[in-house]
Coordinates of C-alpha atoms in Angstrom, one line a residue:
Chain A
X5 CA 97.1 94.6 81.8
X6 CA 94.5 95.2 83.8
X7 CA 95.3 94.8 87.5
X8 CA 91.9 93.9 90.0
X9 CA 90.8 96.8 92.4
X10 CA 90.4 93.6 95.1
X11 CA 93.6 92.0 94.6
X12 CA 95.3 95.0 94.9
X13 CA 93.3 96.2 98.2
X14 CA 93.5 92.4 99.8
X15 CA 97.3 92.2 99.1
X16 CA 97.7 95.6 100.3
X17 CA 95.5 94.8 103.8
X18 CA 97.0 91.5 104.3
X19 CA 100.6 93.1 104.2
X20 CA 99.7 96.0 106.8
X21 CA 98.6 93.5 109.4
X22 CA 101.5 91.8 108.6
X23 CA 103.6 93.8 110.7
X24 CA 101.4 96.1 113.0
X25 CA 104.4 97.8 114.7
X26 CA 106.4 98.8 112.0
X27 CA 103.7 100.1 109.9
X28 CA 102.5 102.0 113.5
X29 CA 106.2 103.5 113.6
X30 CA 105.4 104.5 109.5
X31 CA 102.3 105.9 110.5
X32 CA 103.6 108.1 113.4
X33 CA 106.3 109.6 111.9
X34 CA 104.1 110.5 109.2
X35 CA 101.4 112.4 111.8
X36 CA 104.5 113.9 113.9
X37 CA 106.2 115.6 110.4
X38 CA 103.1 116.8 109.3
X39 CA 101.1 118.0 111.9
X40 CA 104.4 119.7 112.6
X41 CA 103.9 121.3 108.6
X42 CA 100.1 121.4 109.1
X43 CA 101.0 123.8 113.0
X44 CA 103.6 126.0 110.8
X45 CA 100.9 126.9 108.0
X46 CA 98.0 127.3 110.6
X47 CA 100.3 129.8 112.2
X48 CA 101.9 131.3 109.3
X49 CA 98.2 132.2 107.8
X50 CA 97.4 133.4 111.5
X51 CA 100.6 135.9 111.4
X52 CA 99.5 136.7 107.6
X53 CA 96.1 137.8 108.7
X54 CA 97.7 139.6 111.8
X55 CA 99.9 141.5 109.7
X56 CA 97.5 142.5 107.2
X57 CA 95.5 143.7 109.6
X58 CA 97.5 146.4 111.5
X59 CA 99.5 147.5 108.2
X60 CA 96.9 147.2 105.5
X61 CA 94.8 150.2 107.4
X62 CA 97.3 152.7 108.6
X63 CA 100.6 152.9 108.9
X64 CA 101.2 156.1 110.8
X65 CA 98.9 157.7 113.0
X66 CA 98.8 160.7 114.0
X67 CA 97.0 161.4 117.5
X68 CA 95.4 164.6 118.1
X69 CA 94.6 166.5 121.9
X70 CA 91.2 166.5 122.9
X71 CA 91.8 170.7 123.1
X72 CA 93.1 171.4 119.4
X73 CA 91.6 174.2 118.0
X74 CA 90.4 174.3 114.1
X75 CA 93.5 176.4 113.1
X76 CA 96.1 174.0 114.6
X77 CA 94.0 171.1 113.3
X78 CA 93.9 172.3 109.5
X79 CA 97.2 173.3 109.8
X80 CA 98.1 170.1 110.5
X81 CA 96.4 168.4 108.0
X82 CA 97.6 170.7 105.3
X83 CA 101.1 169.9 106.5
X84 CA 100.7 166.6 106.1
X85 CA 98.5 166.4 102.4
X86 CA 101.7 169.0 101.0
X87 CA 104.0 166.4 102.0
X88 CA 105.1 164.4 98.4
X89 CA 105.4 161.0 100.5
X90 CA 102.0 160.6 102.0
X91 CA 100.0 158.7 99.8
X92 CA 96.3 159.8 101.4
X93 CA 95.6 160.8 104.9
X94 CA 92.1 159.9 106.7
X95 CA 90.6 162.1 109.4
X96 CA 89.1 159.7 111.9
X97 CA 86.8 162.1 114.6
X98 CA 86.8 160.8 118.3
X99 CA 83.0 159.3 117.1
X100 CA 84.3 156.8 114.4
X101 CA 87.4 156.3 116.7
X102 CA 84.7 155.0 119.6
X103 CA 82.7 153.0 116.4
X104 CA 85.9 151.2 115.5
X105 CA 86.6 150.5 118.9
X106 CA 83.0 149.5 120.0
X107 CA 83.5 147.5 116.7
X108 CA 86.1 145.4 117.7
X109 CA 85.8 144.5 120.8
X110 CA 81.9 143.8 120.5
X111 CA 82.7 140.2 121.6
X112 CA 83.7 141.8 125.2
X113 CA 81.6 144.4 126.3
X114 CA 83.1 144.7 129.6
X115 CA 86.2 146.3 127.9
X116 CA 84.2 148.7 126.0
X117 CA 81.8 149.7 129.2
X118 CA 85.0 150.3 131.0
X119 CA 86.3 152.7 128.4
X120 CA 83.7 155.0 127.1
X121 CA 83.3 157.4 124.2
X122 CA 85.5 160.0 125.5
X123 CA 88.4 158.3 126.0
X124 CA 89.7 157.8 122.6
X125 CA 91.7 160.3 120.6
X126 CA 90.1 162.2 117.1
X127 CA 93.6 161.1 114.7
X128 CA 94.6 161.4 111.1
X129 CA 95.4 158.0 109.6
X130 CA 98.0 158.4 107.1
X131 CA 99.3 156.2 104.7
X132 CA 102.7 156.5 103.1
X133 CA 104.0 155.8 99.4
X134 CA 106.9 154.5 101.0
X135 CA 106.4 152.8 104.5
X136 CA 109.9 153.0 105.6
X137 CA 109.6 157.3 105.3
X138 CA 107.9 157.2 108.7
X139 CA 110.1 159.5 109.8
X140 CA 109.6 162.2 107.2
X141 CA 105.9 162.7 108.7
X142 CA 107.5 163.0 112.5
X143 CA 109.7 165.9 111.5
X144 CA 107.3 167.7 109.5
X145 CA 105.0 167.9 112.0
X146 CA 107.8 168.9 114.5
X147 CA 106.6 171.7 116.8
X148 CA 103.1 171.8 115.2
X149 CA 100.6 172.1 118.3
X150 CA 97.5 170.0 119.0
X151 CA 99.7 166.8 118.3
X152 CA 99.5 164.0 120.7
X153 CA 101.1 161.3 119.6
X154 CA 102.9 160.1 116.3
X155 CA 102.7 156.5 115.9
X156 CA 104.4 153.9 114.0
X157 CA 101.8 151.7 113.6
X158 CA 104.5 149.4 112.0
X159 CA 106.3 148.8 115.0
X160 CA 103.7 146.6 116.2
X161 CA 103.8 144.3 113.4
X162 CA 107.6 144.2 113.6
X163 CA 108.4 141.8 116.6
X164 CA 105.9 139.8 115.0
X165 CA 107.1 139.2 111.5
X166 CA 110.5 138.4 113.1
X167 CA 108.8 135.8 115.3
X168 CA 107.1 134.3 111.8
X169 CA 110.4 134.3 110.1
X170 CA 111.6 132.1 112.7
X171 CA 108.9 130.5 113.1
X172 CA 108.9 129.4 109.6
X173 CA 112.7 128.2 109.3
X174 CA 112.5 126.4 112.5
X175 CA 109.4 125.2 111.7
X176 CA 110.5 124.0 107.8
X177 CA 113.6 122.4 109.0
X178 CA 111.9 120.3 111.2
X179 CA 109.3 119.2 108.7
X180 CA 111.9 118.5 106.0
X181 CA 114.0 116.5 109.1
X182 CA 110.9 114.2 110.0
X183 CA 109.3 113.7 106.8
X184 CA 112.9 112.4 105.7
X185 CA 112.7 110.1 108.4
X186 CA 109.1 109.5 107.6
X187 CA 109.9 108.4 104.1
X188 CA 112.7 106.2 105.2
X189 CA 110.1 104.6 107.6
X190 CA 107.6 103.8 105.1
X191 CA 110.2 102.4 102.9
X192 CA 111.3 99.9 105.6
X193 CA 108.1 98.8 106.2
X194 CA 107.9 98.1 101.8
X195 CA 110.7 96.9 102.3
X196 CA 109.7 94.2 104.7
X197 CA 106.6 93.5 102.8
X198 CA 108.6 92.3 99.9
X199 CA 110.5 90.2 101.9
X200 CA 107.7 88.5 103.2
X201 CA 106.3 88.0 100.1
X202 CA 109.3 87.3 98.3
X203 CA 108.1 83.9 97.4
X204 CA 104.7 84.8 95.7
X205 CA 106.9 87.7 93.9
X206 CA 109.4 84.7 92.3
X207 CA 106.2 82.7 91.4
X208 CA 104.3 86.0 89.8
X209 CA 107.3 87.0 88.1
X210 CA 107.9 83.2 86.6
X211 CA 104.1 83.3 85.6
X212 CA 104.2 86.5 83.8
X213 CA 102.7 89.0 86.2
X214 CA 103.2 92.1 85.1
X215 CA 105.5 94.5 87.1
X216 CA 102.3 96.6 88.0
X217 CA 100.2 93.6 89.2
X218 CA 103.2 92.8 91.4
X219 CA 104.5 96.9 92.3
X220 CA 100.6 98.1 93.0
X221 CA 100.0 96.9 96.1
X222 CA 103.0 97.5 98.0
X223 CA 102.6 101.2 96.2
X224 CA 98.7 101.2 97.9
X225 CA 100.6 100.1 101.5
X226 CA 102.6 103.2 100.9
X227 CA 100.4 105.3 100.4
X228 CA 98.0 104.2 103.0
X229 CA 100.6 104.8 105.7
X230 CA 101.1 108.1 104.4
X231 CA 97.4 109.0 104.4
X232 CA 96.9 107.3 107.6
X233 CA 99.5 109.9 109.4
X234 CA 98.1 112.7 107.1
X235 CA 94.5 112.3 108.5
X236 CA 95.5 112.0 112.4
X237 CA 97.7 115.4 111.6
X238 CA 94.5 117.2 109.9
X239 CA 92.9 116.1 113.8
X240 CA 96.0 118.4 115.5
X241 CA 95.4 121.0 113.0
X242 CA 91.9 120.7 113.4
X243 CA 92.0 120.9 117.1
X244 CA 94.7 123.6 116.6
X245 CA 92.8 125.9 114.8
X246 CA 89.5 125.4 116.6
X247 CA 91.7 126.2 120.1
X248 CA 92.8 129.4 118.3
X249 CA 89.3 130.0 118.0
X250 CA 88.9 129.3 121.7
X251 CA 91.7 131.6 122.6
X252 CA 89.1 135.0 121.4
X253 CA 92.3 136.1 119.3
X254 CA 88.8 136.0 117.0
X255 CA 88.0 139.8 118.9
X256 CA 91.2 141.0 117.1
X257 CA 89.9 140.1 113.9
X258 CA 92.3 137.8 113.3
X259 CA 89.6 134.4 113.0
X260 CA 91.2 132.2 110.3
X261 CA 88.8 131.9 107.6
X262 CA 87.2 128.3 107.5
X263 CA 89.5 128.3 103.6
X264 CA 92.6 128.3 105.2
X265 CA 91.7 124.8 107.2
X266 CA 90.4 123.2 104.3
X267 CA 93.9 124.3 101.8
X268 CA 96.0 123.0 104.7
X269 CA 94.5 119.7 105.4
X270 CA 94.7 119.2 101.4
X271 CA 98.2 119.8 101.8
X272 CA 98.5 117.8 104.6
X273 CA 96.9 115.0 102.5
X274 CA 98.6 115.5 99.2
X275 CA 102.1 115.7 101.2
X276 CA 101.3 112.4 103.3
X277 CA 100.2 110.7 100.0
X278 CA 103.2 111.7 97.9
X279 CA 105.9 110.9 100.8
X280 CA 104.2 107.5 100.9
X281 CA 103.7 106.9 96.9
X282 CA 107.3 108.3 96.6
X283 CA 108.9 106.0 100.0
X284 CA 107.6 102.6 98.3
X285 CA 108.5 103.4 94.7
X286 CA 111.9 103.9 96.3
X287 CA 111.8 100.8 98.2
X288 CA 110.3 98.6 95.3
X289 CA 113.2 100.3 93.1
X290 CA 115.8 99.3 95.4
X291 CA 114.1 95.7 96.4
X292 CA 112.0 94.8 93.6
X293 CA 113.8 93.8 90.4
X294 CA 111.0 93.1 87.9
Chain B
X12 CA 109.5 77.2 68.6
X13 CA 112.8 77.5 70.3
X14 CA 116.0 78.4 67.7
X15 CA 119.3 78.9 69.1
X16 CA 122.0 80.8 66.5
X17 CA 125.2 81.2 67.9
X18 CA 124.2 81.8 71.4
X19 CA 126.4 82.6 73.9
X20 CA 126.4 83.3 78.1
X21 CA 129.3 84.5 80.0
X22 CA 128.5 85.5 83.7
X23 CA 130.0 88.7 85.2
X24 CA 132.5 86.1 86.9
X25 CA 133.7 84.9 83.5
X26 CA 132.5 81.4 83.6
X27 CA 131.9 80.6 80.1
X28 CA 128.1 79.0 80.3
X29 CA 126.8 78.4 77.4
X30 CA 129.3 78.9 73.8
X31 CA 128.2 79.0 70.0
X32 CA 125.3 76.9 70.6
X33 CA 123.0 75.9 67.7
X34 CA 119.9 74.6 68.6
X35 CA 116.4 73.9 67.3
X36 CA 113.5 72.7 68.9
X37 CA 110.2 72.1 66.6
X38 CA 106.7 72.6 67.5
X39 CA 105.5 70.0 69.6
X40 CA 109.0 68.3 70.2
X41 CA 110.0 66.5 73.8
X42 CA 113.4 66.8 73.8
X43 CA 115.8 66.2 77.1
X44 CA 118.7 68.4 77.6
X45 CA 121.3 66.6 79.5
X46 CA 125.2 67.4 80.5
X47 CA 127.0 67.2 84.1
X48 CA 126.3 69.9 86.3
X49 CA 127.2 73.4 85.1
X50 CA 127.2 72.3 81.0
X51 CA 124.6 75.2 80.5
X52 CA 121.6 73.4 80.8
X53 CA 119.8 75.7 83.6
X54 CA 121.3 78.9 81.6
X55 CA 120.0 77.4 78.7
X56 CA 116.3 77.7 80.2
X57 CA 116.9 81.1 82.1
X58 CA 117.8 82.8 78.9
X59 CA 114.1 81.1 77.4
X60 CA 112.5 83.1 79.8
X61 CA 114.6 86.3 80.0
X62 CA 115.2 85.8 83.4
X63 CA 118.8 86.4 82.1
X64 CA 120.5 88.3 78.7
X65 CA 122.6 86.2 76.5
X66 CA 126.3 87.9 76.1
X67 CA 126.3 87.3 72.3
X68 CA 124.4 85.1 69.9
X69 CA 120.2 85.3 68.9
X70 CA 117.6 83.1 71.0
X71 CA 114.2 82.8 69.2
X72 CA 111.1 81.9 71.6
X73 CA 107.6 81.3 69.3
X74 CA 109.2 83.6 66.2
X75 CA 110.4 86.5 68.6
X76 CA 114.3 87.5 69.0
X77 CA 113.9 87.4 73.1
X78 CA 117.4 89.1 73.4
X79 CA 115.3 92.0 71.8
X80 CA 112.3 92.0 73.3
X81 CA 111.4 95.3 75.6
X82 CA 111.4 94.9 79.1
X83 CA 107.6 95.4 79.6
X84 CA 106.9 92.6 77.0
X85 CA 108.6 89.7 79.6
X86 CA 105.2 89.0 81.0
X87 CA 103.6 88.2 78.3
X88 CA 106.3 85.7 76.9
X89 CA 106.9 84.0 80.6
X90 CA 102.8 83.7 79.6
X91 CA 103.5 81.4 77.0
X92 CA 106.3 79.1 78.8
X93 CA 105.3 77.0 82.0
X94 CA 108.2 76.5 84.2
X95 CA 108.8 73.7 86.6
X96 CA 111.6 73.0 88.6
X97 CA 113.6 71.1 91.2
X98 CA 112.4 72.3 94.1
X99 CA 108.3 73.1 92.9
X100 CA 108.8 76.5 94.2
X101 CA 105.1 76.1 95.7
X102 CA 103.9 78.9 98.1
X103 CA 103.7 76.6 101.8
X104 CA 100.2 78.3 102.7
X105 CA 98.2 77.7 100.0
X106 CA 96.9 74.9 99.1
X107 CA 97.2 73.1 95.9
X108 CA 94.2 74.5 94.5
X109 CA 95.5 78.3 95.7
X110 CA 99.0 77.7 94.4
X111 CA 97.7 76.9 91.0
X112 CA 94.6 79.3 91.4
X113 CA 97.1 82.2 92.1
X114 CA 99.5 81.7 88.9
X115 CA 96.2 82.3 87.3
X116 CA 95.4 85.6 89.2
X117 CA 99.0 87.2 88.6
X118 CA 98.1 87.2 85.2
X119 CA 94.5 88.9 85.8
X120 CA 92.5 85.3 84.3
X121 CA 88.7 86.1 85.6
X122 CA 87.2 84.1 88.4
X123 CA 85.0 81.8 86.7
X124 CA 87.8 80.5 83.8
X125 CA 90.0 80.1 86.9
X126 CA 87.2 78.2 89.1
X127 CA 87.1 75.9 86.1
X128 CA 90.4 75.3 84.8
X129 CA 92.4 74.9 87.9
X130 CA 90.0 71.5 89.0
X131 CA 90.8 70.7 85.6
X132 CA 94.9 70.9 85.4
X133 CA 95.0 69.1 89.0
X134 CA 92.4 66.4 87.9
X135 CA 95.2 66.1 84.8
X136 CA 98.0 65.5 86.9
X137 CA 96.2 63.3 89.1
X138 CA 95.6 65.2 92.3
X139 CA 91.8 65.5 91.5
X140 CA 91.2 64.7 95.4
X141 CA 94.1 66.1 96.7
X142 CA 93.0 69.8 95.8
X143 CA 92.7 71.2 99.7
X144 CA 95.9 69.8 100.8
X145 CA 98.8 72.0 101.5
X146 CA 102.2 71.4 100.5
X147 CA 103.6 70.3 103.5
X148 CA 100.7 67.6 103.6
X149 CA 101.5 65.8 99.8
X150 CA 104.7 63.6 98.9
X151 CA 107.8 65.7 97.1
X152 CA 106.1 63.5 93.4
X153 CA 102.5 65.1 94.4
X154 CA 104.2 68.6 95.2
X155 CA 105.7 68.8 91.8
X156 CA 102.2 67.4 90.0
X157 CA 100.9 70.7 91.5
X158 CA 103.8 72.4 90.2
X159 CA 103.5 70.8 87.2
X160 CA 99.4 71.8 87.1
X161 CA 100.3 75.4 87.6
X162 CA 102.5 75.4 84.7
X163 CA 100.3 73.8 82.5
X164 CA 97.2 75.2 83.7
X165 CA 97.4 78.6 81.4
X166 CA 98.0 75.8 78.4
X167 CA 101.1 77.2 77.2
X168 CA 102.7 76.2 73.9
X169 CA 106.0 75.8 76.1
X170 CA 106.6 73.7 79.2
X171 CA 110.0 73.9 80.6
X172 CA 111.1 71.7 83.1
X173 CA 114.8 72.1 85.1
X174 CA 115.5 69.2 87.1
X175 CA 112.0 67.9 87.6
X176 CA 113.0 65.1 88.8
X177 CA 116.4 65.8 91.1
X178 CA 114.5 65.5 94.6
X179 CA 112.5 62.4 93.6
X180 CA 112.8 58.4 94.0
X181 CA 113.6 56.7 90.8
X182 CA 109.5 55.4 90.7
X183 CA 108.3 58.6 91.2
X184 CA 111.0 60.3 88.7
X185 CA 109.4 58.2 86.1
X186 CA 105.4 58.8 86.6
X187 CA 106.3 62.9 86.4
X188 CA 108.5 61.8 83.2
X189 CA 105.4 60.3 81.8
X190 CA 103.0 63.0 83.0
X191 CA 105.2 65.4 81.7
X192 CA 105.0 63.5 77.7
X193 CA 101.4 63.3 78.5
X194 CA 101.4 66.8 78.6
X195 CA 103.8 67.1 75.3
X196 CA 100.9 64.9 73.6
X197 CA 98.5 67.6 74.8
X198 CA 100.3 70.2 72.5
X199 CA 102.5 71.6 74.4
X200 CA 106.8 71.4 72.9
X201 CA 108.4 70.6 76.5
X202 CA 111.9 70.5 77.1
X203 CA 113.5 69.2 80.1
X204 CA 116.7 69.5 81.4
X205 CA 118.1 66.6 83.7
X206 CA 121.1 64.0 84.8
X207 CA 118.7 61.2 85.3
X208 CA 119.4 58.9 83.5
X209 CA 116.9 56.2 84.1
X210 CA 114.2 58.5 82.8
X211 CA 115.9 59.4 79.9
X212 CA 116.7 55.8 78.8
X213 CA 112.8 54.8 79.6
X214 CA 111.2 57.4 77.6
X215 CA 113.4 57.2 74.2
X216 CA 113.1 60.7 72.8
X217 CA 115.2 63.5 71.8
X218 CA 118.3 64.2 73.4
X219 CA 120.8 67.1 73.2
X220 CA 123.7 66.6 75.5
X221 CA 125.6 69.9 76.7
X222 CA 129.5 70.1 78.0
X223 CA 131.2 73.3 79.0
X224 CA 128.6 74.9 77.1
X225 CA 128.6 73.4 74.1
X226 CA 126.8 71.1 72.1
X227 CA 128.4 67.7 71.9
X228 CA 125.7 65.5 71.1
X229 CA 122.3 65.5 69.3
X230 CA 120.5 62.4 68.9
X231 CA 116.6 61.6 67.8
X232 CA 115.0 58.6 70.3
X233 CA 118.6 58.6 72.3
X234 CA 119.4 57.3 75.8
X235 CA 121.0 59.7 78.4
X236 CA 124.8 57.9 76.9
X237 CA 128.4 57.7 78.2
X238 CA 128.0 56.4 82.2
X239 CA 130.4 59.6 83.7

């Protein structure tokens, strides 16, 4: 029963330089679909750390003059705590408004030279039970002085979740398009490879190979073509993520952990190595009678 | 070894290839299985080796009901039945030491029983210092020594042989008659169907002549019979 690790690695070798440009058509598909899958995730976790980012803290902000007297100011703020949608509101003072700031942009102190303590606003950050009440907290505060801005902090993150939505379904259907053709690649090239062979198959079959000493290496070709492509796309994601990197969105806070590589290239791998596995056992089901 | 009860073939197509037939083969027989073209004889041996499924009827291979047998056992009775035929069925770029050397492989025998048994089985059938030569290189009587090599070379207690002899001169058709008893004395019960006659006639054994699929004539030491 036991089939030999060097049979099924020489058989496997000899039938991949066998035909060099279909198993490089294989092999491309398989790096085009999913370093297309591997781009979508890297920008998906991207958007997801974006996101978190801006609605996590706050989601309304309310910015107060640089001339508001105490009165107005604890007027507002008992406004605001009465109201029975806030959740918790958060003084920030025009100091920890300049910290935050100084904070995040620390990688480019040009921007912080050229804007100085006194520039930024003193604000109360609130946050609301429901985040679609935002405009419960502009009409309570309607005519209150002192204000100077009310903020949705929301609306940044909106154009941005749209853009991921489409992102993702333009993104999926091409993946699910070219790992289809991937597969179908794959299983020409099995295909072929049991043609070639289909000599030593008649003779293994009459000499009581069993199906597995016959199936295992044209599964191994498989999944070798599926790895193959799944490696070169872990390079684009690689390089991907490392130009993202490049690109100082890291100043925003938004650097993708070093995790989020790492899960996607395992996905990348375990989705080349299944789309190859499952493209021969196809092949060998449809070409293979054993 | 081989019982036949009732056995019966009938192809998708409805040609009737084999009907009723009752058949038994000892251990250690040489028996010929002769006919005209299409009496069963080649159906006869597929359904040996489960390469097909009789439509009706029980075929027992060493004590097992093959019509029964799961599908993941087929190995391991094609295992216990060599198989040589018309055309040799030898792989063109191996040489006769790699064709025989590979039958062993696809059935996982170690390297050092196969580096010692394959020089053996070709020494047996005469090819001891032929054992580099490709196919293409050897005469269609060497070609089907190898063949024969390879079947014998896992020593099974069945040797089945279809035609051995159809793309061979009369001389030659005798000497892989002969090696083929020789290999019968070794042990092994071999059964070969054929239409020749003059190797039939010169070796005097068993004889069970097929027509239209059915048994018409079973004869101890017989000769091949009726000119047709």
């Amino acid at each position: 029963m036991a089939v030999k690790v060097e049979y099924v690695l020489k058989e496997a070798g000899t039938s991949l330089r066998r035909q060099p440009l279909m198993v490089a058509a294989a092999v491309l598909t398989v790096w085009v679909s999913l370093s297309l899958l591997g781009g979508t995730l890297t920008l998906n976790a991207l958007a997801r750390k974006l996101t978190s980012f801006w609605s996590g803290k706050v989601e309304v902000s309310v910015f107060l003059r640089d001339d508001i007297t105490q009165d107005q100011q604890r007027a507002i703020e008992a406004r605001l705590t009465s109201l029975p949608e806030v959740e918790r509101v958060v003084f920030e003072t025009k100091e920890q408004a300049w910290q935050n700031f100084k904070d995040m942009f620390r990688d480019t102190p040009d921007i912080v030279e050229n804007v100085g303590p006194e520039a930024l606003p003193a604000s109360y950050r609130v946050k609301l039970k429901d985040p679609k009440r935002f405009e419960v907290v502009r009409e309570a505060l309607q005519g209150y002085p002192g204000v100077e801005e009310i903020r949705d902090e929301r609306e940044v993150v909106r154009p941005l979740l749209t853009a991921v939505h489409w992102l993702n379904l333009v993104g999926m259907t091409l993946v699910v398009v070219f790992l289809l053709a991937a597969a179908l690649l794959v299983a020409n090239t099995i295909r072929l490879a049991i043609f070639a062979r289909r000599q030593e198959i008649a003779v293994m079959r009459l000499v009581g190979a069993t199906n597995w000493h016959i199936r295992l290496p044209f599964v191994l070709e498989g999944l070798v073509e599926g790895v193959a492509g799944a490696v070169l796309a872990i390079l684009v994601v690689l390089g991907l993520t490392l130009l993202l990197e490049r690109a100082r969105l890291g100043f925003y806070g938004f650097a993708l952990p070093p995790k989020v590589f790492v899960q996607n290239a395992l996905t990348l791998l375990a989705t080349g190595a299944g789309v190859g596995a499952l493209a021969s056992a196809a092949a060998l089901r449809r070409f293979l009678k054993v | 070894m081989i019982r036949a009860e009732k056995l019966t073939k009938i192809y998708p197509n409805g040609v009737v290839a084999l009907k009723d037939l009752d058949l038994t083969i000892e251990k250690g027989e040489f028996v010929f299985v002769v006919g005209p073209t299409g009496a069963g004889k080649s159906t006869l041996l597929k359904l040996i080796i489960k390469e097909t499924e009789p439509t009706s009827g029980r075929l027992l291979v060493a004590g097992k009901d093959v019509s029964r047998l799961s599908p993941w056992k087929v190995p391991y009775l094609r295992r216990s039945i060599g198989c040589v035929f018309q055309d040799f069925k030898l792989l063109p770029h191996k040489t006769a030491y790699e064709n025989v050397a590979f039958a062993m492989e696809a059935t996982g025998a170690p390297e050092h029983v196969i580096r010692k048994a394959v020089p053996e089985a070709l020494e047996l059938v005469g090819l001891g210092s032929k054992m580099q030569a490709f196919p293409h290189q050897l005469s269609g009587g060497e070609q089907q020594r190898v063949s024969i090599a390879r079947a014998f070379v896992n020593r099974p207690p069945i040797l089945l042989a279809d035609e051995p002899t159809g793309n061979l001169d009369p001389e030659t058709s005798l000497e892989i008659v002969r090696l083929l008893h020789q290999i019968n004395r070794l042990g092994s019960t071999v059964v070969v169907a054929t239409h020749d006659h003059a190797a039939v006639d010169a070796m005097r054994k068993r004889v069970v002549e097929l027509e239209e699929g059915k048994l018409v004539r079973d004869q101890e030491r017989g000769v091949y019979g009726y000119v047709s």
